[in-house]
């Protein structure tokens, strides 16, 4: 059974149940994105709703998704309405919530509820976690080769970390790809570009942004949210693992992680991506206030190449950092 989901959650439970988890965001942005948005708009979704929400609606109708898990606490509030419209179309839906105040007992109960829904035991969940954590260790090494030696590009780092949300539905094949990347990377010379930047915010909807950044002769050495999808802390307790996952909680949790990595990775400037019509745009106020390096915020709406205005702003920001 294909189980779609709207953002990262304890995917170990779905693997333990023998099902295939599918991050619908990845299917959307890597597929015929504009067509998927059009499907939602033809069914009545407004134009001024986040493209990711509309894209996920389109994915369900095109990708033979059997069931959808909506993360209704800790992510986009539009997910509530997405789930309602999917349920109305006869799709099996199930909700999962991250507790706003990071209460361990509440998160533990949510994971247990998820296990009950899929008919798996805690032991089975931890067996799946142990298997996935071995892959996550390799992603930590790939991330190190991005910021420490430059042998893995920012684009490679981005795509492989973002796909760790569902391991492309097949952890065995996904692990093989990571192994191949690590082998190739270690044969490459070090690439220590002078200008080192961090990328924060949700993964971009622009299809060529990382190419644009590389062409500007800068190195992306930190992909904030993508790294979080890979669960980089390797906590033994699955509840602790998802309590350390910064994305669904306060912006202040994110800030601690961002500033720590700015220092560790010797970052010169920060690129903050925001999605049009997203509540996380408000977070930019605090991110700019408390991040210890210059920050440029850019906004995307539709899946397309980076527009000329955004490229001009990027170039001006880079010039400012260089001088």
PDB file of C-alpha atoms in Angstrom:
ATOM      1  CA  UNK A   1       0.000   0.000   0.000  1.00  0.00           C
ATOM      2  CA  UNK A   2       1.253   3.504  -0.868  1.00  0.00           C
ATOM      3  CA  UNK A   3       0.926   5.860   2.080  1.00  0.00           C
ATOM      4  CA  UNK A   4       1.296   9.510   1.142  1.00  0.00           C
ATOM      5  CA  UNK A   5       2.237  12.131   3.713  1.00  0.00           C
ATOM      6  CA  UNK A   6       2.443  15.908   3.792  1.00  0.00           C
ATOM      7  CA  UNK A   7       5.725  16.441   5.682  1.00  0.00           C
ATOM      8  CA  UNK A   8       8.239  14.419   7.680  1.00  0.00           C
ATOM      9  CA  UNK A   9       6.820  12.373  10.550  1.00  0.00           C
ATOM     10  CA  UNK A  10       7.770   9.007  12.184  1.00  0.00           C
ATOM     11  CA  UNK A  11       8.085   7.192   8.873  1.00  0.00           C
ATOM     12  CA  UNK A  12       9.570   4.210  10.719  1.00  0.00           C
ATOM     13  CA  UNK A  13       6.021   3.108  11.594  1.00  0.00           C
ATOM     14  CA  UNK A  14       4.931   2.900   7.953  1.00  0.00           C
ATOM     15  CA  UNK A  15       8.020   0.910   6.987  1.00  0.00           C
ATOM     16  CA  UNK A  16       7.444  -1.391   9.980  1.00  0.00           C
ATOM     17  CA  UNK A  17       3.934  -2.073   8.670  1.00  0.00           C
ATOM     18  CA  UNK A  18       5.342  -3.184   5.312  1.00  0.00           C
ATOM     19  CA  UNK A  19       3.878  -0.263   3.373  1.00  0.00           C
ATOM     20  CA  UNK A  20       5.541   2.252   1.045  1.00  0.00           C
ATOM     21  CA  UNK A  21       5.674   5.806   2.415  1.00  0.00           C
ATOM     22  CA  UNK A  22       5.526   8.553  -0.189  1.00  0.00           C
ATOM     23  CA  UNK A  23       6.490  12.159   0.506  1.00  0.00           C
ATOM     24  CA  UNK A  24       3.958  13.864  -1.737  1.00  0.00           C
ATOM     25  CA  UNK A  25       6.044  17.055  -1.837  1.00  0.00           C
ATOM     26  CA  UNK A  26       8.819  15.179  -3.635  1.00  0.00           C
ATOM     27  CA  UNK A  27       6.446  13.611  -6.161  1.00  0.00           C
ATOM     28  CA  UNK A  28       4.992  17.047  -6.818  1.00  0.00           C
ATOM     29  CA  UNK A  29       8.206  18.985  -7.372  1.00  0.00           C
ATOM     30  CA  UNK A  30       9.904  16.188  -9.356  1.00  0.00           C
ATOM     31  CA  UNK A  31       6.851  15.479 -11.514  1.00  0.00           C
ATOM     32  CA  UNK A  32       4.699  17.491 -13.925  1.00  0.00           C
ATOM     33  CA  UNK A  33       4.234  20.168 -11.287  1.00  0.00           C
ATOM     34  CA  UNK A  34       2.161  22.692 -13.223  1.00  0.00           C
ATOM     35  CA  UNK A  35      -0.271  19.987 -14.332  1.00  0.00           C
ATOM     36  CA  UNK A  36      -0.679  18.833 -10.727  1.00  0.00           C
ATOM     37  CA  UNK A  37      -1.462  22.390  -9.618  1.00  0.00           C
ATOM     38  CA  UNK A  38      -3.966  22.711 -12.456  1.00  0.00           C
ATOM     39  CA  UNK A  39      -5.784  19.567 -11.266  1.00  0.00           C
ATOM     40  CA  UNK A  40      -6.353  21.209  -7.884  1.00  0.00           C
ATOM     41  CA  UNK A  41      -7.444  24.529  -9.364  1.00  0.00           C
ATOM     42  CA  UNK A  42      -9.892  22.827 -11.730  1.00  0.00           C
ATOM     43  CA  UNK A  43     -11.398  21.145  -8.672  1.00  0.00           C
ATOM     44  CA  UNK A  44     -11.866  24.547  -7.052  1.00  0.00           C
ATOM     45  CA  UNK A  45      -8.674  25.284  -5.130  1.00  0.00           C
ATOM     46  CA  UNK A  46      -8.025  29.082  -5.152  1.00  0.00           C
ATOM     47  CA  UNK A  47      -5.066  30.536  -7.009  1.00  0.00           C
ATOM     48  CA  UNK A  48      -3.831  32.260  -3.842  1.00  0.00           C
ATOM     49  CA  UNK A  49      -3.262  28.993  -1.976  1.00  0.00           C
ATOM     50  CA  UNK A  50       0.237  27.551  -1.538  1.00  0.00           C
ATOM     51  CA  UNK A  51       1.384  25.652  -4.632  1.00  0.00           C
ATOM     52  CA  UNK A  52       2.699  22.787  -2.491  1.00  0.00           C
ATOM     53  CA  UNK A  53      -0.781  22.135  -1.068  1.00  0.00           C
ATOM     54  CA  UNK A  54      -2.333  22.191  -4.537  1.00  0.00           C
ATOM     55  CA  UNK A  55       0.457  20.023  -5.875  1.00  0.00           C
ATOM     56  CA  UNK A  56      -0.068  17.387  -3.198  1.00  0.00           C
ATOM     57  CA  UNK A  57      -3.781  17.324  -3.982  1.00  0.00           C
ATOM     58  CA  UNK A  58      -2.898  16.649  -7.613  1.00  0.00           C
ATOM     59  CA  UNK A  59      -0.379  13.960  -6.634  1.00  0.00           C
ATOM     60  CA  UNK A  60      -3.043  11.922  -4.833  1.00  0.00           C
ATOM     61  CA  UNK A  61      -5.165  11.754  -7.977  1.00  0.00           C
ATOM     62  CA  UNK A  62      -2.233  10.847 -10.237  1.00  0.00           C
ATOM     63  CA  UNK A  63       0.100   8.612  -8.200  1.00  0.00           C
ATOM     64  CA  UNK A  64      -2.265   5.876  -6.982  1.00  0.00           C
ATOM     65  CA  UNK A  65      -1.917   6.903  -3.338  1.00  0.00           C
ATOM     66  CA  UNK A  66      -3.998   4.549  -1.167  1.00  0.00           C
ATOM     67  CA  UNK A  67      -3.939   6.505   2.083  1.00  0.00           C
ATOM     68  CA  UNK A  68      -2.748   9.931   3.225  1.00  0.00           C
ATOM     69  CA  UNK A  69      -1.260  10.981   6.550  1.00  0.00           C
ATOM     70  CA  UNK A  70      -1.703  14.699   7.096  1.00  0.00           C
ATOM     71  CA  UNK A  71       0.562  16.393   9.612  1.00  0.00           C
ATOM     72  CA  UNK A  72      -1.997  18.784  11.062  1.00  0.00           C
ATOM     73  CA  UNK A  73       0.067  19.980  14.027  1.00  0.00           C
ATOM     74  CA  UNK A  74       3.499  21.462  13.394  1.00  0.00           C
ATOM     75  CA  UNK A  75       3.075  22.203   9.704  1.00  0.00           C
ATOM     76  CA  UNK A  76       0.865  24.189   7.342  1.00  0.00           C
ATOM     77  CA  UNK A  77      -2.664  24.966   8.553  1.00  0.00           C
ATOM     78  CA  UNK A  78      -3.874  24.431   4.968  1.00  0.00           C
ATOM     79  CA  UNK A  79      -3.295  20.717   5.566  1.00  0.00           C
ATOM     80  CA  UNK A  80      -6.589  20.579   7.489  1.00  0.00           C
ATOM     81  CA  UNK A  81      -8.552  21.624   4.408  1.00  0.00           C
ATOM     82  CA  UNK A  82      -6.434  19.450   2.116  1.00  0.00           C
ATOM     83  CA  UNK A  83      -7.354  16.437   4.234  1.00  0.00           C
ATOM     84  CA  UNK A  84     -11.041  17.355   4.154  1.00  0.00           C
ATOM     85  CA  UNK A  85     -11.129  17.616   0.363  1.00  0.00           C
ATOM     86  CA  UNK A  86      -9.239  14.339  -0.021  1.00  0.00           C
ATOM     87  CA  UNK A  87     -11.622  12.601   2.374  1.00  0.00           C
ATOM     88  CA  UNK A  88     -14.544  13.931   0.350  1.00  0.00           C
ATOM     89  CA  UNK A  89     -13.031  12.250  -2.725  1.00  0.00           C
ATOM     90  CA  UNK A  90     -12.984   8.903  -0.915  1.00  0.00           C
ATOM     91  CA  UNK A  91      -9.314   8.866   0.070  1.00  0.00           C
ATOM     92  CA  UNK A  92      -8.463   7.231   3.402  1.00  0.00           C
ATOM     93  CA  UNK A  93      -6.934   9.937   5.604  1.00  0.00           C
ATOM     94  CA  UNK A  94      -5.228   9.900   8.993  1.00  0.00           C
ATOM     95  CA  UNK A  95      -3.876  12.811  11.027  1.00  0.00           C
ATOM     96  CA  UNK A  96      -0.645  13.169  12.991  1.00  0.00           C
ATOM     97  CA  UNK A  97       0.299  16.083  15.240  1.00  0.00           C
ATOM     98  CA  UNK A  98       3.562  17.306  16.681  1.00  0.00           C
ATOM     99  CA  UNK A  99       2.811  18.966  20.062  1.00  0.00           C
ATOM    100  CA  UNK A 100       3.460  22.699  19.891  1.00  0.00           C
ATOM    101  CA  UNK A 101       5.184  22.839  23.285  1.00  0.00           C
ATOM    102  CA  UNK A 102       7.262  19.694  22.641  1.00  0.00           C
ATOM    103  CA  UNK A 103       5.601  17.636  25.385  1.00  0.00           C
ATOM    104  CA  UNK A 104       7.260  14.229  25.308  1.00  0.00           C
ATOM    105  CA  UNK A 105       4.206  12.353  26.608  1.00  0.00           C
ATOM    106  CA  UNK A 106       1.960  13.858  23.939  1.00  0.00           C
ATOM    107  CA  UNK A 107       4.350  12.962  21.136  1.00  0.00           C
ATOM    108  CA  UNK A 108       4.736   9.447  22.531  1.00  0.00           C
ATOM    109  CA  UNK A 109       0.948   9.025  22.445  1.00  0.00           C
ATOM    110  CA  UNK A 110       0.806  10.269  18.855  1.00  0.00           C
ATOM    111  CA  UNK A 111       3.408   7.705  17.784  1.00  0.00           C
ATOM    112  CA  UNK A 112       1.541   4.960  19.653  1.00  0.00           C
ATOM    113  CA  UNK A 113      -1.688   6.026  17.930  1.00  0.00           C
ATOM    114  CA  UNK A 114       0.112   5.787  14.591  1.00  0.00           C
ATOM    115  CA  UNK A 115       1.385   2.306  15.473  1.00  0.00           C
ATOM    116  CA  UNK A 116      -2.117   1.200  16.458  1.00  0.00           C
ATOM    117  CA  UNK A 117      -3.516   2.528  13.183  1.00  0.00           C
ATOM    118  CA  UNK A 118      -1.025   0.477  11.164  1.00  0.00           C
ATOM    119  CA  UNK A 119      -1.103  -2.565  13.432  1.00  0.00           C
ATOM    120  CA  UNK A 120       2.557  -2.577  14.425  1.00  0.00           C
ATOM    121  CA  UNK A 121       4.309  -2.929  17.772  1.00  0.00           C
ATOM    122  CA  UNK A 122       6.873  -0.616  19.296  1.00  0.00           C
ATOM    123  CA  UNK A 123       9.456  -3.368  18.801  1.00  0.00           C
ATOM    124  CA  UNK A 124       8.746  -3.433  15.052  1.00  0.00           C
ATOM    125  CA  UNK A 125       9.032   0.352  14.893  1.00  0.00           C
ATOM    126  CA  UNK A 126      12.433   0.266  16.590  1.00  0.00           C
ATOM    127  CA  UNK A 127      13.633  -2.465  14.235  1.00  0.00           C
ATOM    128  CA  UNK A 128      12.717  -0.218  11.301  1.00  0.00           C
ATOM    129  CA  UNK A 129      14.410   2.719  13.017  1.00  0.00           C
ATOM    130  CA  UNK A 130      17.650   0.760  13.485  1.00  0.00           C
ATOM    131  CA  UNK A 131      17.712  -0.071   9.771  1.00  0.00           C
ATOM    132  CA  UNK A 132      16.995   3.514   8.710  1.00  0.00           C
ATOM    133  CA  UNK A 133      19.512   4.947  11.178  1.00  0.00           C
ATOM    134  CA  UNK A 134      22.298   3.026   9.429  1.00  0.00           C
ATOM    135  CA  UNK A 135      21.395   4.918   6.254  1.00  0.00           C
ATOM    136  CA  UNK A 136      21.143   8.203   8.152  1.00  0.00           C
ATOM    137  CA  UNK A 137      24.729   7.716   9.362  1.00  0.00           C
ATOM    138  CA  UNK A 138      25.819   7.714   5.720  1.00  0.00           C
ATOM    139  CA  UNK A 139      23.858  10.913   5.123  1.00  0.00           C
ATOM    140  CA  UNK A 140      25.725  12.541   7.999  1.00  0.00           C
ATOM    141  CA  UNK A 141      28.968  11.621   6.226  1.00  0.00           C
ATOM    142  CA  UNK A 142      27.640  12.995   2.925  1.00  0.00           C
ATOM    143  CA  UNK A 143      26.719  16.213   4.705  1.00  0.00           C
ATOM    144  CA  UNK A 144      30.241  16.427   6.165  1.00  0.00           C
ATOM    145  CA  UNK A 145      31.730  16.071   2.683  1.00  0.00           C
ATOM    146  CA  UNK A 146      29.581  19.027   1.638  1.00  0.00           C
ATOM    147  CA  UNK A 147      30.688  21.527   4.264  1.00  0.00           C
ATOM    148  CA  UNK A 148      34.115  20.266   5.300  1.00  0.00           C
ATOM    149  CA  UNK A 149      35.762  19.295   1.996  1.00  0.00           C
ATOM    150  CA  UNK A 150      33.360  20.482  -0.690  1.00  0.00           C
ATOM    151  CA  UNK A 151      33.487  17.105  -2.430  1.00  0.00           C
ATOM    152  CA  UNK A 152      29.693  16.967  -2.529  1.00  0.00           C
ATOM    153  CA  UNK A 153      27.851  19.919  -4.060  1.00  0.00           C
ATOM    154  CA  UNK A 154      25.100  21.890  -2.395  1.00  0.00           C
ATOM    155  CA  UNK A 155      22.668  20.546  -4.996  1.00  0.00           C
ATOM    156  CA  UNK A 156      23.643  16.924  -4.311  1.00  0.00           C
ATOM    157  CA  UNK A 157      23.368  17.585  -0.605  1.00  0.00           C
ATOM    158  CA  UNK A 158      19.909  19.114  -1.077  1.00  0.00           C
ATOM    159  CA  UNK A 159      18.350  16.346  -3.165  1.00  0.00           C
ATOM    160  CA  UNK A 160      19.710  13.445  -1.127  1.00  0.00           C
ATOM    161  CA  UNK A 161      18.742  14.950   2.217  1.00  0.00           C
ATOM    162  CA  UNK A 162      15.277  15.959   1.052  1.00  0.00           C
ATOM    163  CA  UNK A 163      14.653  12.419  -0.198  1.00  0.00           C
ATOM    164  CA  UNK A 164      15.485  11.072   3.272  1.00  0.00           C
ATOM    165  CA  UNK A 165      11.943  11.985   4.288  1.00  0.00           C
ATOM    166  CA  UNK A 166      10.706   8.769   2.634  1.00  0.00           C
ATOM    167  CA  UNK A 167      13.961   7.166   1.384  1.00  0.00           C
ATOM    168  CA  UNK A 168      12.337   7.257  -2.072  1.00  0.00           C
ATOM    169  CA  UNK A 169       9.967   4.560  -0.798  1.00  0.00           C
ATOM    170  CA  UNK A 170      12.750   1.975  -1.039  1.00  0.00           C
ATOM    171  CA  UNK A 171      15.505   2.288   1.593  1.00  0.00           C
ATOM    172  CA  UNK A 172      17.619  -0.480   0.058  1.00  0.00           C
ATOM    173  CA  UNK A 173      17.861   1.228  -3.339  1.00  0.00           C
ATOM    174  CA  UNK A 174      18.206   4.629  -1.717  1.00  0.00           C
ATOM    175  CA  UNK A 175      21.148   3.390   0.356  1.00  0.00           C
ATOM    176  CA  UNK A 176      22.843   2.082  -2.797  1.00  0.00           C
ATOM    177  CA  UNK A 177      22.604   5.556  -4.348  1.00  0.00           C
ATOM    178  CA  UNK A 178      24.112   7.137  -1.246  1.00  0.00           C
ATOM    179  CA  UNK A 179      26.933   4.571  -1.267  1.00  0.00           C
ATOM    180  CA  UNK A 180      27.643   5.397  -4.920  1.00  0.00           C
ATOM    181  CA  UNK A 181      27.655   9.127  -4.174  1.00  0.00           C
ATOM    182  CA  UNK A 182      30.088   8.683  -1.294  1.00  0.00           C
ATOM    183  CA  UNK A 183      32.456   6.612  -3.431  1.00  0.00           C
ATOM    184  CA  UNK A 184      32.418   9.174  -6.249  1.00  0.00           C
ATOM    185  CA  UNK A 185      32.752  12.109  -3.867  1.00  0.00           C
ATOM    186  CA  UNK A 186      35.831  10.746  -2.135  1.00  0.00           C
ATOM    187  CA  UNK A 187      37.591  10.542  -5.504  1.00  0.00           C
ATOM    188  CA  UNK A 188      36.940  14.227  -6.196  1.00  0.00           C
ATOM    189  CA  UNK A 189      39.344  17.012  -5.232  1.00  0.00           C
ATOM    190  CA  UNK A 190      38.392  19.345  -2.412  1.00  0.00           C
ATOM    191  CA  UNK A 191      36.319  22.341  -3.512  1.00  0.00           C
ATOM    192  CA  UNK A 192      36.805  25.202  -1.102  1.00  0.00           C
ATOM    193  CA  UNK A 193      35.121  28.197  -2.707  1.00  0.00           C
ATOM    194  CA  UNK A 194      35.770  31.342  -0.744  1.00  0.00           C
ATOM    195  CA  UNK A 195      32.099  32.295  -0.277  1.00  0.00           C
ATOM    196  CA  UNK A 196      30.172  29.846   1.885  1.00  0.00           C
ATOM    197  CA  UNK A 197      26.410  30.177   2.253  1.00  0.00           C
ATOM    198  CA  UNK A 198      23.652  28.467   4.188  1.00  0.00           C
ATOM    199  CA  UNK A 199      20.175  27.757   2.845  1.00  0.00           C
ATOM    200  CA  UNK A 200      17.360  27.933   5.383  1.00  0.00           C
ATOM    201  CA  UNK A 201      13.610  27.518   5.067  1.00  0.00           C
ATOM    202  CA  UNK A 202      11.558  24.934   3.238  1.00  0.00           C
ATOM    203  CA  UNK A 203      13.083  23.341   0.123  1.00  0.00           C
ATOM    204  CA  UNK A 204      12.695  25.732  -2.819  1.00  0.00           C
ATOM    205  CA  UNK A 205      10.057  25.425  -5.503  1.00  0.00           C
ATOM    206  CA  UNK A 206      12.492  26.931  -8.034  1.00  0.00           C
ATOM    207  CA  UNK A 207      13.705  24.109 -10.272  1.00  0.00           C
ATOM    208  CA  UNK A 208      17.199  25.494 -10.945  1.00  0.00           C
ATOM    209  CA  UNK A 209      18.076  27.508  -7.845  1.00  0.00           C
ATOM    210  CA  UNK A 210      21.096  25.423  -6.877  1.00  0.00           C
ATOM    211  CA  UNK A 211      22.483  25.678 -10.414  1.00  0.00           C
ATOM    212  CA  UNK A 212      22.052  29.445 -10.242  1.00  0.00           C
ATOM    213  CA  UNK A 213      23.918  29.549  -6.937  1.00  0.00           C
ATOM    214  CA  UNK A 214      26.773  27.378  -8.228  1.00  0.00           C
ATOM    215  CA  UNK A 215      27.056  29.621 -11.300  1.00  0.00           C
ATOM    216  CA  UNK A 216      27.528  32.550  -8.934  1.00  0.00           C
ATOM    217  CA  UNK A 217      30.625  30.713  -7.665  1.00  0.00           C
ATOM    218  CA  UNK A 218      29.337  30.187  -4.156  1.00  0.00           C
ATOM    219  CA  UNK A 219      29.150  27.022  -2.106  1.00  0.00           C
ATOM    220  CA  UNK A 220      25.998  25.984  -0.251  1.00  0.00           C
ATOM    221  CA  UNK A 221      27.392  24.254   2.832  1.00  0.00           C
ATOM    222  CA  UNK A 222      24.213  24.020   4.904  1.00  0.00           C
ATOM    223  CA  UNK A 223      20.704  22.988   3.889  1.00  0.00           C
ATOM    224  CA  UNK A 224      18.768  23.526   7.089  1.00  0.00           C
ATOM    225  CA  UNK A 225      15.372  21.850   6.722  1.00  0.00           C
ATOM    226  CA  UNK A 226      16.612  19.181   4.308  1.00  0.00           C
ATOM    227  CA  UNK A 227      19.180  18.160   6.926  1.00  0.00           C
ATOM    228  CA  UNK A 228      16.418  17.934   9.514  1.00  0.00           C
ATOM    229  CA  UNK A 229      14.501  15.502   7.274  1.00  0.00           C
ATOM    230  CA  UNK A 230      17.500  13.157   7.569  1.00  0.00           C
ATOM    231  CA  UNK A 231      17.197  13.063  11.390  1.00  0.00           C
ATOM    232  CA  UNK A 232      20.861  13.964  12.021  1.00  0.00           C
ATOM    233  CA  UNK A 233      20.907  13.432  15.787  1.00  0.00           C
ATOM    234  CA  UNK A 234      20.529   9.614  15.813  1.00  0.00           C
ATOM    235  CA  UNK A 235      18.717   9.518  19.144  1.00  0.00           C
ATOM    236  CA  UNK A 236      18.110   5.998  20.484  1.00  0.00           C
ATOM    237  CA  UNK A 237      14.590   6.887  21.625  1.00  0.00           C
ATOM    238  CA  UNK A 238      12.281   7.568  18.678  1.00  0.00           C
ATOM    239  CA  UNK A 239      10.332  10.110  20.728  1.00  0.00           C
ATOM    240  CA  UNK A 240      13.530  12.030  21.497  1.00  0.00           C
ATOM    241  CA  UNK A 241      14.449  11.833  17.813  1.00  0.00           C
ATOM    242  CA  UNK A 242      11.260  13.599  16.756  1.00  0.00           C
ATOM    243  CA  UNK A 243      11.493  16.082  19.631  1.00  0.00           C
ATOM    244  CA  UNK A 244      14.904  17.180  18.302  1.00  0.00           C
ATOM    245  CA  UNK A 245      13.462  17.510  14.774  1.00  0.00           C
ATOM    246  CA  UNK A 246      13.269  21.318  14.611  1.00  0.00           C
ATOM    247  CA  UNK A 247      10.910  21.845  11.656  1.00  0.00           C
ATOM    248  CA  UNK A 248       7.514  21.337  13.375  1.00  0.00           C
ATOM    249  CA  UNK A 249       8.300  23.365  16.470  1.00  0.00           C
ATOM    250  CA  UNK A 250       9.160  26.953  17.372  1.00  0.00           C
ATOM    251  CA  UNK A 251      11.336  29.181  15.212  1.00  0.00           C
ATOM    252  CA  UNK A 252      13.596  29.477  18.268  1.00  0.00           C
ATOM    253  CA  UNK A 253      14.438  25.763  18.001  1.00  0.00           C
ATOM    254  CA  UNK A 254      15.449  26.397  14.415  1.00  0.00           C
ATOM    255  CA  UNK A 255      17.533  29.409  15.383  1.00  0.00           C
ATOM    256  CA  UNK A 256      19.641  27.373  17.810  1.00  0.00           C
ATOM    257  CA  UNK A 257      20.406  24.861  15.070  1.00  0.00           C
ATOM    258  CA  UNK A 258      21.067  27.545  12.447  1.00  0.00           C
ATOM    259  CA  UNK A 259      23.453  29.628  14.562  1.00  0.00           C
ATOM    260  CA  UNK A 260      25.313  26.527  15.732  1.00  0.00           C
ATOM    261  CA  UNK A 261      25.893  25.480  12.122  1.00  0.00           C
ATOM    262  CA  UNK A 262      26.843  28.984  11.010  1.00  0.00           C
ATOM    263  CA  UNK A 263      29.782  28.794  13.394  1.00  0.00           C
ATOM    264  CA  UNK A 264      30.630  25.144  12.738  1.00  0.00           C
ATOM    265  CA  UNK A 265      30.517  25.451   8.944  1.00  0.00           C
ATOM    266  CA  UNK A 266      32.077  28.935   8.758  1.00  0.00           C
ATOM    267  CA  UNK A 267      29.125  30.397   6.868  1.00  0.00           C
ATOM    268  CA  UNK A 268      29.383  33.914   5.411  1.00  0.00           C
ATOM    269  CA  UNK A 269      25.735  34.577   4.605  1.00  0.00           C
ATOM    270  CA  UNK A 270      22.274  33.044   4.753  1.00  0.00           C
ATOM    271  CA  UNK A 271      19.681  32.578   2.022  1.00  0.00           C
ATOM    272  CA  UNK A 272      16.201  32.314   3.552  1.00  0.00           C
ATOM    273  CA  UNK A 273      13.639  30.793   1.195  1.00  0.00           C
ATOM    274  CA  UNK A 274       9.944  31.419   1.812  1.00  0.00           C
ATOM    275  CA  UNK A 275       6.942  30.101  -0.083  1.00  0.00           C
ATOM    276  CA  UNK A 276       4.227  32.473  -1.262  1.00  0.00           C
ATOM    277  CA  UNK A 277       1.111  32.444   0.953  1.00  0.00           C
ATOM    278  CA  UNK A 278       2.970  30.558   3.724  1.00  0.00           C
ATOM    279  CA  UNK A 279       2.710  31.491   7.412  1.00  0.00           C
ATOM    280  CA  UNK A 280       6.436  30.814   7.772  1.00  0.00           C
ATOM    281  CA  UNK A 281       7.115  34.124   6.039  1.00  0.00           C
ATOM    282  CA  UNK A 282       6.417  35.722   9.426  1.00  0.00           C
ATOM    283  CA  UNK A 283       9.306  33.723  10.910  1.00  0.00           C
ATOM    284  CA  UNK A 284      11.653  35.758   8.717  1.00  0.00           C
ATOM    285  CA  UNK A 285      11.218  38.679  11.128  1.00  0.00           C
ATOM    286  CA  UNK A 286      12.845  36.692  13.945  1.00  0.00           C
ATOM    287  CA  UNK A 287      15.302  34.865  11.719  1.00  0.00           C
ATOM    288  CA  UNK A 288      16.757  38.156  10.488  1.00  0.00           C
ATOM    289  CA  UNK A 289      16.791  39.541  14.023  1.00  0.00           C
ATOM    290  CA  UNK A 290      18.679  36.670  15.645  1.00  0.00           C
ATOM    291  CA  UNK A 291      20.822  35.120  12.915  1.00  0.00           C
ATOM    292  CA  UNK A 292      24.396  36.257  13.323  1.00  0.00           C
ATOM    293  CA  UNK A 293      25.169  36.723   9.614  1.00  0.00           C
ATOM    294  CA  UNK A 294      23.629  38.716   6.741  1.00  0.00           C
ATOM    295  CA  UNK A 295      20.323  37.227   5.552  1.00  0.00           C
ATOM    296  CA  UNK A 296      18.618  37.520   2.158  1.00  0.00           C
ATOM    297  CA  UNK A 297      14.992  36.371   1.968  1.00  0.00           C
ATOM    298  CA  UNK A 298      13.632  35.224  -1.380  1.00  0.00           C
ATOM    299  CA  UNK A 299      10.136  34.055  -2.250  1.00  0.00           C
ATOM    300  CA  UNK A 300       8.864  31.461  -4.692  1.00  0.00           C
ATOM    301  CA  UNK A 301       5.343  30.695  -5.863  1.00  0.00           C
ATOM    302  CA  UNK A 302       5.037  28.411  -8.893  1.00  0.00           C
ATOM    303  CA  UNK A 303       7.425  25.578  -9.830  1.00  0.00           C
ATOM    304  CA  UNK A 304       9.625  27.187 -12.470  1.00  0.00           C
ATOM    305  CA  UNK A 305      13.129  28.454 -13.121  1.00  0.00           C
ATOM    306  CA  UNK A 306      14.444  31.195 -10.875  1.00  0.00           C
ATOM    307  CA  UNK A 307      13.105  34.542 -12.108  1.00  0.00           C
ATOM    308  CA  UNK A 308      15.376  37.382 -13.232  1.00  0.00           C
ATOM    309  CA  UNK A 309      14.469  39.634 -10.293  1.00  0.00           C
ATOM    310  CA  UNK A 310      15.472  36.971  -7.772  1.00  0.00           C
ATOM    311  CA  UNK A 311      18.731  36.296  -9.620  1.00  0.00           C
ATOM    312  CA  UNK A 312      19.535  40.029  -9.586  1.00  0.00           C
ATOM    313  CA  UNK A 313      18.888  40.183  -5.827  1.00  0.00           C
ATOM    314  CA  UNK A 314      21.101  37.129  -5.298  1.00  0.00           C
ATOM    315  CA  UNK A 315      23.928  38.683  -7.301  1.00  0.00           C
ATOM    316  CA  UNK A 316      23.649  41.947  -5.352  1.00  0.00           C
ATOM    317  CA  UNK A 317      23.693  40.054  -2.053  1.00  0.00           C
ATOM    318  CA  UNK A 318      26.782  38.118  -3.102  1.00  0.00           C
ATOM    319  CA  UNK A 319      28.518  41.350  -4.144  1.00  0.00           C
ATOM    320  CA  UNK A 320      27.734  42.791  -0.725  1.00  0.00           C
ATOM    321  CA  UNK A 321      29.193  39.733   1.033  1.00  0.00           C
ATOM    322  CA  UNK A 322      32.345  39.856  -1.079  1.00  0.00           C
ATOM    323  CA  UNK A 323      33.017  43.528  -0.412  1.00  0.00           C
TER     324      UNK A 323
END
